[in-house]
Amino acid sequence: MTKTVVIGITGGVGSRIATELLLRGHQVTGIARNLDGAAAREGLTLKEGDATSPQDLAPLLRGQDVVISATSFVGGSDSAALISAAKTASVPRLLVVGGSSNLEVAPGKTVTDTLDFPQTYRAEADASRLLLNGLRKEQDLDWTFFSPPSLFEPDGRTGRFRLGDDALLSDANGKSAISMEDYAIAMVDEIETPQHPRRQFTAAY
């Protein structure tokens, strides 16, 4: 059993990661800037906090075994603030809900580099890459960056998926997808049995 913080507890993926953690008997602290709508559950402690402020965030992380950042990269969090807060709080492990934009579709070419990448997602993708690159330079953090595939929506819990590294995974029909519920399973699996220290990985059907 771990003491785990989920930053972004009110979001779609953050709430599902918390549910999976609680299902397996972990103690969870959920953090959000606004906790309206967050339901109290046994084993879950809710705290308000600003993920863009290291001074505000660090005290909330101190004493925890694992910290999961499940916020948006634009507005919801700040790469420098997250890294600073994690280091200040001496966090043993930091896991980040990444984005598919950082996954490769060919050697040296990421999803962001493709011609049909939507410009509406460009700012979020750039901020995601900034955090990943910042983590790769860190010598004092045990981090993991977990990037979902292209289609990432609530769609039920099956427990059947494949793991990958830096490359975008697709099925035989070219579909790149995983449900938020199955993503949460893979995230908690990584907490319980670490396989990807200090690197990015992905999961898909």
Coordinates of N, CA and C in Angstrom, one line a residue:
M1 N 0.8 -1.2 0.0 CA 0.0 0.0 0.0 C 0.9 1.2 0.0
T2 N 0.6 2.2 -0.9 CA 1.3 3.4 -0.9 C 0.4 4.6 -0.5
K3 N 1.1 5.7 -0.2 CA 0.4 7.0 0.0 C 0.7 7.7 -1.3
T4 N -0.4 8.0 -2.0 CA -0.3 8.5 -3.4 C -1.1 9.8 -3.5
V5 N -0.5 10.8 -4.1 CA -1.1 12.1 -4.4 C -1.5 12.0 -5.9
V6 N -2.8 12.4 -6.2 CA -3.2 12.6 -7.5 C -3.5 14.1 -7.7
I7 N -2.7 14.8 -8.5 CA -2.9 16.2 -8.8 C -3.9 16.2 -10.0
G8 N -5.0 16.9 -9.8 CA -6.0 16.9 -10.9 C -7.1 15.8 -10.6
I9 N -7.4 15.7 -9.4 CA -8.4 14.7 -8.9 C -9.8 14.8 -9.5
T10 N -10.1 16.0 -9.9 CA -11.5 16.3 -10.4 C -11.6 16.0 -11.9
G11 N -10.4 15.8 -12.6 CA -10.5 15.5 -14.0 C -10.9 14.1 -14.4
G12 N -11.1 13.9 -15.7 CA -11.6 12.6 -16.1 C -10.6 11.5 -15.8
V13 N -9.3 11.7 -16.2 CA -8.3 10.7 -16.0 C -7.9 10.6 -14.5
G14 N -7.7 11.8 -13.9 CA -7.3 11.8 -12.5 C -8.3 11.1 -11.6
S15 N -9.6 11.3 -11.8 CA -10.6 10.6 -10.9 C -10.6 9.1 -11.1
R16 N -10.3 8.7 -12.4 CA -10.2 7.3 -12.6 C -9.0 6.6 -12.1
I17 N -7.9 7.3 -12.1 CA -6.7 6.8 -11.5 C -6.9 6.7 -10.0
A18 N -7.5 7.7 -9.4 CA -7.8 7.6 -7.9 C -8.7 6.4 -7.6
T19 N -9.7 6.2 -8.5 CA -10.6 5.0 -8.3 C -9.8 3.7 -8.3
E20 N -8.9 3.6 -9.3 CA -8.1 2.3 -9.4 C -7.2 2.2 -8.2
L21 N -6.6 3.2 -7.7 CA -5.8 3.2 -6.5 C -6.6 2.7 -5.3
L22 N -7.7 3.3 -5.1 CA -8.6 3.0 -4.0 C -9.1 1.5 -4.0
L23 N -9.4 1.1 -5.3 CA -9.8 -0.3 -5.5 C -8.7 -1.3 -5.0
R24 N -7.5 -0.9 -5.1 CA -6.4 -1.8 -4.8 C -5.8 -1.5 -3.3
G25 N -6.5 -0.7 -2.6 CA -6.2 -0.5 -1.2 C -5.1 0.6 -0.9
H26 N -4.8 1.4 -1.9 CA -3.8 2.5 -1.6 C -4.5 3.7 -0.9
Q27 N -3.7 4.5 -0.2 CA -4.2 5.7 0.4 C -4.0 6.8 -0.6
V28 N -5.0 7.6 -0.8 CA -5.0 8.6 -1.9 C -5.3 10.0 -1.4
T29 N -4.5 11.0 -1.7 CA -4.8 12.4 -1.5 C -5.0 13.0 -2.9
G30 N -6.2 13.6 -3.0 CA -6.6 14.2 -4.3 C -6.4 15.7 -4.2
I31 N -5.7 16.3 -5.1 CA -5.5 17.8 -5.1 C -6.1 18.4 -6.4
A32 N -6.8 19.5 -6.2 CA -7.3 20.3 -7.3 C -7.4 21.7 -6.8
R33 N -7.4 22.6 -7.8 CA -7.6 24.0 -7.5 C -9.0 24.3 -6.9
N34 N -9.9 23.6 -7.5 CA -11.3 23.7 -7.1 C -11.9 22.3 -6.9
L35 N -12.3 22.0 -5.7 CA -12.8 20.7 -5.4 C -14.3 20.5 -5.5
D36 N -15.0 21.5 -6.1 CA -16.4 21.4 -6.3 C -16.7 20.1 -7.2
G37 N -17.6 19.3 -6.7 CA -17.9 18.1 -7.5 C -17.1 16.9 -7.2
A38 N -16.0 17.0 -6.4 CA -15.2 15.9 -6.0 C -15.9 15.2 -4.8
A39 N -16.2 13.9 -5.0 CA -16.9 13.1 -4.0 C -16.0 12.5 -3.0
A40 N -16.4 12.6 -1.7 CA -15.6 12.0 -0.6 C -15.8 10.5 -0.7
R41 N -14.6 9.8 -0.6 CA -14.7 8.3 -0.6 C -13.7 7.8 0.5
E42 N -14.0 6.6 0.9 CA -13.2 6.0 2.0 C -11.7 5.8 1.4
G43 N -10.8 6.3 2.2 CA -9.4 6.2 1.8 C -8.9 7.4 1.0
L44 N -9.8 8.3 0.7 CA -9.4 9.5 -0.1 C -9.5 10.7 0.7
T45 N -8.4 11.5 0.7 CA -8.3 12.8 1.3 C -8.3 13.9 0.3
L46 N -9.1 14.9 0.4 CA -9.2 16.0 -0.6 C -8.6 17.2 -0.1
K47 N -7.7 17.9 -0.9 CA -7.1 19.1 -0.6 C -7.0 20.1 -1.7
E48 N -7.3 21.3 -1.5 CA -7.2 22.3 -2.5 C -5.7 22.8 -2.7
G49 N -5.3 22.9 -3.9 CA -3.9 23.3 -4.2 C -3.7 23.8 -5.6
D50 N -2.8 24.7 -5.8 CA -2.5 25.3 -7.1 C -1.3 24.6 -7.7
A51 N -1.4 23.8 -8.8 CA -0.3 23.1 -9.4 C 0.6 24.0 -10.1
T52 N 0.3 25.3 -10.3 CA 1.2 26.2 -11.0 C 2.1 26.9 -10.0
S53 N 1.9 26.7 -8.7 CA 2.7 27.3 -7.6 C 3.5 26.3 -6.8
P54 N 4.8 26.3 -7.0 CA 5.6 25.3 -6.2 C 5.5 25.6 -4.7
Q55 N 5.4 26.8 -4.3 CA 5.2 27.1 -2.9 C 3.9 26.6 -2.3
D56 N 2.9 26.6 -3.1 CA 1.6 26.0 -2.7 C 1.6 24.5 -2.7
L57 N 2.2 24.0 -3.8 CA 2.1 22.5 -4.0 C 3.1 21.7 -3.2
A58 N 4.3 22.2 -3.0 CA 5.3 21.3 -2.3 C 4.8 20.8 -0.9
P59 N 4.2 21.6 0.0 CA 3.8 21.1 1.3 C 2.8 20.0 1.2
L60 N 2.0 20.0 0.1 CA 0.9 19.0 -0.1 C 1.5 17.7 -0.5
L61 N 2.7 17.7 -1.1 CA 3.4 16.5 -1.6 C 4.3 15.8 -0.6
R62 N 4.7 16.6 0.4 CA 5.7 16.1 1.4 C 5.1 14.9 2.2
G63 N 6.0 13.9 2.3 CA 5.6 12.7 3.1 C 4.8 11.6 2.3
Q64 N 4.6 11.9 1.0 CA 3.9 10.9 0.1 C 4.9 10.0 -0.6
D65 N 4.4 8.8 -0.9 CA 5.3 7.8 -1.6 C 5.4 8.1 -3.1
V66 N 4.2 8.5 -3.7 CA 4.1 8.6 -5.1 C 3.3 9.9 -5.4
V67 N 3.7 10.6 -6.4 CA 2.9 11.8 -6.9 C 2.5 11.6 -8.3
I68 N 1.3 11.7 -8.7 CA 0.8 11.6 -10.0 C 0.2 12.9 -10.5
S69 N 0.8 13.5 -11.6 CA 0.2 14.7 -12.1 C -0.7 14.4 -13.3
A70 N -2.0 14.7 -13.1 CA -3.0 14.4 -14.1 C -3.7 15.6 -14.5
T71 N -3.0 16.7 -14.6 CA -3.6 18.0 -15.0 C -3.3 18.3 -16.5
S72 N -4.0 19.3 -17.0 CA -3.7 19.8 -18.4 C -2.4 20.5 -18.3
F73 N -1.7 20.6 -19.4 CA -0.3 21.2 -19.4 C -0.4 22.7 -19.6
V74 N -1.5 23.2 -20.1 CA -1.7 24.6 -20.3 C -2.8 25.1 -19.3
G75 N -2.4 25.9 -18.3 CA -3.4 26.4 -17.4 C -3.5 25.5 -16.1
G76 N -3.5 24.2 -16.3 CA -3.7 23.3 -15.1 C -2.4 23.1 -14.3
S77 N -1.3 23.2 -15.0 CA 0.0 22.9 -14.3 C 1.1 23.7 -15.0
D78 N 2.3 23.7 -14.4 CA 3.5 24.3 -15.0 C 4.6 23.4 -14.8
S79 N 5.4 23.2 -15.9 CA 6.4 22.2 -15.8 C 7.5 22.5 -14.8
A80 N 8.0 23.7 -14.8 CA 9.0 24.1 -13.8 C 8.4 24.0 -12.4
A81 N 7.2 24.4 -12.2 CA 6.6 24.4 -10.8 C 6.4 23.0 -10.3
L82 N 6.0 22.1 -11.2 CA 5.9 20.7 -10.8 C 7.2 20.0 -10.4
I83 N 8.2 20.2 -11.2 CA 9.5 19.7 -11.0 C 10.1 20.3 -9.7
S84 N 10.0 21.6 -9.5 CA 10.5 22.3 -8.3 C 9.8 21.8 -7.1
A85 N 8.4 21.6 -7.1 CA 7.7 21.2 -6.0 C 8.0 19.8 -5.6
A86 N 8.2 18.9 -6.6 CA 8.5 17.5 -6.4 C 9.9 17.4 -5.7
K87 N 10.9 18.2 -6.2 CA 12.2 18.1 -5.6 C 12.2 18.7 -4.2
T88 N 11.5 19.8 -4.0 CA 11.4 20.5 -2.7 C 10.8 19.5 -1.6
A89 N 9.8 18.8 -2.1 CA 9.1 17.9 -1.2 C 9.8 16.5 -1.0
S90 N 11.0 16.3 -1.8 CA 11.7 15.1 -1.8 C 10.8 13.9 -2.1
V91 N 10.0 14.1 -3.2 CA 9.1 13.0 -3.6 C 9.9 11.8 -4.1
P92 N 9.6 10.6 -3.6 CA 10.3 9.4 -4.1 C 10.0 9.1 -5.5
R93 N 8.8 9.3 -6.0 CA 8.4 8.9 -7.3 C 7.4 9.9 -7.9
L94 N 7.6 10.3 -9.1 CA 6.7 11.3 -9.8 C 6.3 10.6 -11.1
L95 N 5.0 10.5 -11.3 CA 4.4 9.9 -12.6 C 3.6 11.0 -13.2
V96 N 3.7 11.2 -14.5 CA 2.9 12.2 -15.2 C 2.0 11.6 -16.3
V97 N 0.8 12.0 -16.3 CA -0.1 11.7 -17.4 C 0.3 12.5 -18.6
G98 N 0.9 11.9 -19.6 CA 1.5 12.7 -20.7 C 0.4 12.8 -21.8
G99 N 0.9 13.1 -23.0 CA 0.1 13.2 -24.2 C 0.6 12.4 -25.3
S100 N -0.2 12.0 -26.2 CA 0.2 11.2 -27.4 C 1.1 12.0 -28.3
S101 N 1.1 13.3 -28.2 CA 1.9 14.1 -29.0 C 3.4 13.9 -28.9
N102 N 3.8 13.3 -27.8 CA 5.3 13.0 -27.6 C 5.7 11.6 -28.2
L103 N 4.7 10.8 -28.6 CA 5.1 9.5 -29.1 C 5.5 9.6 -30.6
E104 N 6.4 8.7 -30.9 CA 7.0 8.7 -32.3 C 6.1 7.9 -33.3
V105 N 6.0 8.4 -34.5 CA 5.3 7.7 -35.5 C 6.3 7.2 -36.5
A106 N 7.6 7.6 -36.4 CA 8.7 7.2 -37.1 C 9.9 7.6 -36.3
P107 N 11.1 7.0 -36.5 CA 12.3 7.3 -35.8 C 12.6 8.8 -35.8
G108 N 12.6 9.5 -34.7 CA 12.8 10.9 -34.6 C 11.7 11.8 -35.0
K109 N 10.5 11.2 -35.3 CA 9.4 12.0 -35.7 C 8.2 11.7 -34.8
T110 N 7.7 12.7 -34.0 CA 6.6 12.5 -33.1 C 5.3 12.9 -33.8
V111 N 4.2 12.5 -33.0 CA 2.8 12.9 -33.5 C 2.7 14.4 -33.8
T112 N 3.4 15.2 -33.0 CA 3.3 16.6 -33.2 C 3.9 17.1 -34.5
D113 N 4.9 16.3 -35.0 CA 5.6 16.7 -36.2 C 4.8 16.3 -37.5
T114 N 3.7 15.6 -37.4 CA 2.9 15.2 -38.6 C 2.2 16.4 -39.1
L115 N 2.0 16.4 -40.4 CA 1.3 17.5 -41.1 C -0.1 17.7 -40.7
D116 N -0.8 16.7 -40.3 CA -2.2 16.8 -39.9 C -2.4 17.0 -38.4
F117 N -1.4 17.3 -37.7 CA -1.6 17.5 -36.3 C -2.4 18.8 -36.0
P118 N -3.5 18.7 -35.3 CA -4.4 19.9 -35.1 C -3.8 21.0 -34.4
Q119 N -3.8 22.2 -35.0 CA -3.2 23.4 -34.4 C -3.9 23.8 -33.1
T120 N -5.2 23.4 -32.9 CA -5.8 23.7 -31.7 C -5.2 23.0 -30.5
Y121 N -4.4 21.9 -30.7 CA -3.8 21.2 -29.6 C -2.3 21.6 -29.5
R122 N -1.8 22.5 -30.4 CA -0.4 22.8 -30.4 C 0.1 23.3 -29.1
A123 N -0.5 24.2 -28.4 CA 0.0 24.8 -27.2 C 0.1 23.7 -26.1
E124 N -0.9 22.8 -26.0 CA -0.9 21.8 -25.0 C 0.2 20.8 -25.3
A125 N 0.4 20.5 -26.6 CA 1.5 19.5 -27.0 C 2.8 20.1 -26.7
D126 N 3.0 21.4 -27.0 CA 4.3 22.0 -26.8 C 4.6 22.1 -25.3
A127 N 3.6 22.3 -24.5 CA 3.8 22.4 -23.0 C 4.1 21.0 -22.5
S128 N 3.5 20.0 -23.1 CA 3.8 18.6 -22.7 C 5.2 18.2 -23.0
R129 N 5.6 18.6 -24.2 CA 7.0 18.2 -24.6 C 8.0 19.0 -23.7
L130 N 7.7 20.2 -23.3 CA 8.6 21.0 -22.4 C 8.8 20.2 -21.1
L131 N 7.7 19.7 -20.5 CA 7.8 19.0 -19.3 C 8.6 17.7 -19.5
L132 N 8.4 16.9 -20.5 CA 9.1 15.7 -20.7 C 10.6 16.0 -20.9
N133 N 10.9 17.0 -21.7 CA 12.3 17.4 -21.9 C 13.0 17.8 -20.6
G134 N 12.2 18.5 -19.7 CA 12.7 19.0 -18.5 C 13.0 17.8 -17.5
L135 N 12.1 16.8 -17.6 CA 12.3 15.6 -16.7 C 13.5 14.8 -17.2
R136 N 13.7 14.8 -18.5 CA 14.9 14.0 -19.0 C 16.2 14.6 -18.6
K137 N 16.2 15.9 -18.2 CA 17.4 16.5 -17.7 C 17.7 16.4 -16.2
E138 N 16.6 15.9 -15.5 CA 16.7 15.8 -14.1 C 17.6 14.6 -13.6
Q139 N 18.4 14.9 -12.7 CA 19.3 13.8 -12.1 C 18.8 13.4 -10.7
D140 N 17.8 14.1 -10.1 CA 17.4 13.9 -8.7 C 16.0 13.4 -8.6
L141 N 15.3 13.2 -9.7 CA 13.9 12.7 -9.6 C 13.8 11.3 -10.2
D142 N 13.0 10.5 -9.6 CA 12.6 9.2 -10.1 C 11.3 9.4 -10.8
W143 N 11.3 9.6 -12.1 CA 10.0 10.0 -12.8 C 9.7 9.0 -13.9
T144 N 8.4 9.0 -14.2 CA 7.9 8.2 -15.4 C 6.8 9.1 -16.1
F145 N 6.9 9.1 -17.4 CA 6.0 9.9 -18.2 C 5.1 8.9 -19.0
F146 N 3.9 8.8 -18.7 CA 3.0 7.8 -19.3 C 2.1 8.5 -20.3
S147 N 2.4 8.3 -21.6 CA 1.7 8.9 -22.7 C 0.6 8.0 -23.2
P148 N -0.7 8.4 -23.2 CA -1.7 7.6 -23.8 C -1.7 7.7 -25.3
P149 N -2.4 6.8 -26.0 CA -2.5 6.8 -27.5 C -3.4 8.0 -28.0
S150 N -3.7 8.0 -29.2 CA -4.4 9.1 -29.8 C -5.8 9.3 -29.3
L151 N -6.6 8.2 -29.2 CA -7.9 8.2 -28.7 C -7.9 7.8 -27.3
F152 N -8.4 8.7 -26.4 CA -8.2 8.5 -25.0 C -9.5 9.1 -24.3
E153 N -10.5 8.2 -24.1 CA -11.8 8.6 -23.6 C -12.3 7.6 -22.6
P154 N -13.3 7.9 -21.7 CA -13.9 7.0 -20.9 C -14.6 5.9 -21.7
D155 N -14.3 4.6 -21.5 CA -14.9 3.6 -22.3 C -14.9 2.2 -21.6
G156 N -14.8 2.2 -20.3 CA -14.9 0.9 -19.5 C -13.6 0.3 -19.2
R157 N -13.6 -0.6 -18.3 CA -12.4 -1.3 -17.7 C -12.4 -2.7 -18.2
T158 N -11.4 -3.0 -19.0 CA -11.2 -4.4 -19.6 C -10.0 -5.1 -19.0
G159 N -8.9 -4.4 -18.7 CA -7.7 -5.0 -18.2 C -6.9 -5.6 -19.3
R160 N -7.3 -5.4 -20.6 CA -6.5 -6.0 -21.7 C -6.0 -4.9 -22.6
F161 N -4.6 -4.8 -22.6 CA -4.0 -3.8 -23.4 C -2.5 -4.2 -23.6
R162 N -1.8 -3.4 -24.4 CA -0.4 -3.7 -24.7 C 0.4 -2.5 -24.1
L163 N 1.6 -2.7 -23.7 CA 2.5 -1.7 -23.3 C 3.5 -1.4 -24.4
G164 N 4.0 -0.2 -24.5 CA 5.0 0.2 -25.4 C 5.9 1.2 -24.8
D165 N 6.9 1.7 -25.6 CA 7.9 2.7 -25.1 C 7.6 4.0 -25.7
D166 N 8.4 4.5 -26.6 CA 8.3 5.9 -27.2 C 7.4 5.9 -28.5
A167 N 7.1 4.8 -29.0 CA 6.3 4.8 -30.3 C 4.8 4.7 -30.1
L168 N 4.1 5.4 -30.9 CA 2.6 5.3 -30.9 C 2.2 3.9 -31.3
L169 N 1.3 3.3 -30.4 CA 0.8 2.0 -30.7 C -0.6 2.1 -31.4
S170 N -0.8 1.2 -32.4 CA -2.1 1.1 -33.1 C -2.4 -0.3 -33.3
D171 N -3.7 -0.6 -33.5 CA -4.1 -2.0 -33.7 C -4.1 -2.3 -35.2
A172 N -4.5 -3.5 -35.6 CA -4.4 -4.0 -36.9 C -5.2 -3.1 -37.9
N173 N -6.2 -2.3 -37.4 CA -7.0 -1.4 -38.2 C -6.5 0.0 -38.2
G174 N -5.3 0.2 -37.6 CA -4.7 1.5 -37.5 C -5.3 2.4 -36.4
K175 N -6.1 1.9 -35.5 CA -6.7 2.6 -34.5 C -5.8 2.7 -33.3
S176 N -5.5 3.8 -32.7 CA -4.7 4.0 -31.6 C -5.5 4.5 -30.4
A177 N -5.8 3.6 -29.5 CA -6.8 3.9 -28.5 C -6.6 3.2 -27.2
I178 N -7.1 3.7 -26.1 CA -7.2 3.1 -24.8 C -8.3 3.8 -24.0
S179 N -9.0 3.1 -23.2 CA -10.0 3.8 -22.3 C -9.2 4.5 -21.1
M180 N -9.8 5.5 -20.5 CA -9.2 6.1 -19.3 C -9.2 5.1 -18.2
E181 N -10.2 4.1 -18.1 CA -10.2 3.1 -17.1 C -9.0 2.2 -17.2
D182 N -8.8 1.7 -18.5 CA -7.6 0.8 -18.7 C -6.3 1.5 -18.5
Y183 N -6.2 2.8 -18.9 CA -5.0 3.6 -18.7 C -4.7 3.6 -17.2
A184 N -5.8 3.8 -16.4 CA -5.6 3.9 -14.9 C -5.1 2.6 -14.4
I185 N -5.5 1.4 -15.0 CA -4.9 0.2 -14.5 C -3.4 0.1 -14.8
A186 N -3.0 0.5 -16.0 CA -1.6 0.5 -16.4 C -0.8 1.5 -15.5
M187 N -1.4 2.6 -15.1 CA -0.7 3.6 -14.3 C -0.5 3.0 -12.9
V188 N -1.5 2.3 -12.3 CA -1.3 1.8 -11.0 C -0.4 0.5 -11.0
D189 N -0.5 -0.2 -12.1 CA 0.5 -1.3 -12.3 C 1.9 -0.8 -12.2
E190 N 2.2 0.3 -12.9 CA 3.5 0.9 -12.9 C 3.9 1.4 -11.5
I191 N 3.0 1.8 -10.7 CA 3.3 2.2 -9.3 C 3.7 1.0 -8.5
E192 N 2.9 -0.1 -8.6 CA 3.1 -1.3 -7.8 C 4.3 -2.1 -8.3
T193 N 4.5 -2.1 -9.6 CA 5.7 -2.9 -10.2 C 6.4 -2.0 -11.2
P194 N 7.3 -1.1 -10.8 CA 7.9 -0.2 -11.7 C 8.7 -0.9 -12.8
Q195 N 8.4 -0.4 -14.1 CA 9.0 -1.0 -15.2 C 9.7 0.1 -16.1
H196 N 9.3 1.4 -15.9 CA 9.7 2.4 -16.8 C 10.3 3.6 -16.0
P197 N 11.3 3.4 -15.2 CA 11.9 4.5 -14.4 C 12.7 5.5 -15.4
R198 N 12.4 6.7 -15.1 CA 13.1 7.8 -15.9 C 13.0 7.7 -17.4
R199 N 11.8 7.3 -17.8 CA 11.5 7.3 -19.3 C 10.0 7.4 -19.5
Q200 N 9.7 7.6 -20.8 CA 8.3 7.6 -21.3 C 7.9 6.2 -21.6
F201 N 6.6 5.9 -21.5 CA 6.0 4.7 -22.0 C 4.6 4.9 -22.4
T202 N 4.0 4.0 -23.1 CA 2.6 4.1 -23.5 C 1.9 2.8 -23.4
A203 N 0.6 2.8 -23.6 CA -0.3 1.6 -23.5 C -1.4 1.8 -24.5
A204 N -1.9 0.7 -25.2 CA -3.0 0.8 -26.1 C -3.5 -0.6 -26.4
Y205 N -4.7 -0.6 -27.0 CA -5.2 -1.9 -27.4 C -4.5 -2.5 -28.6

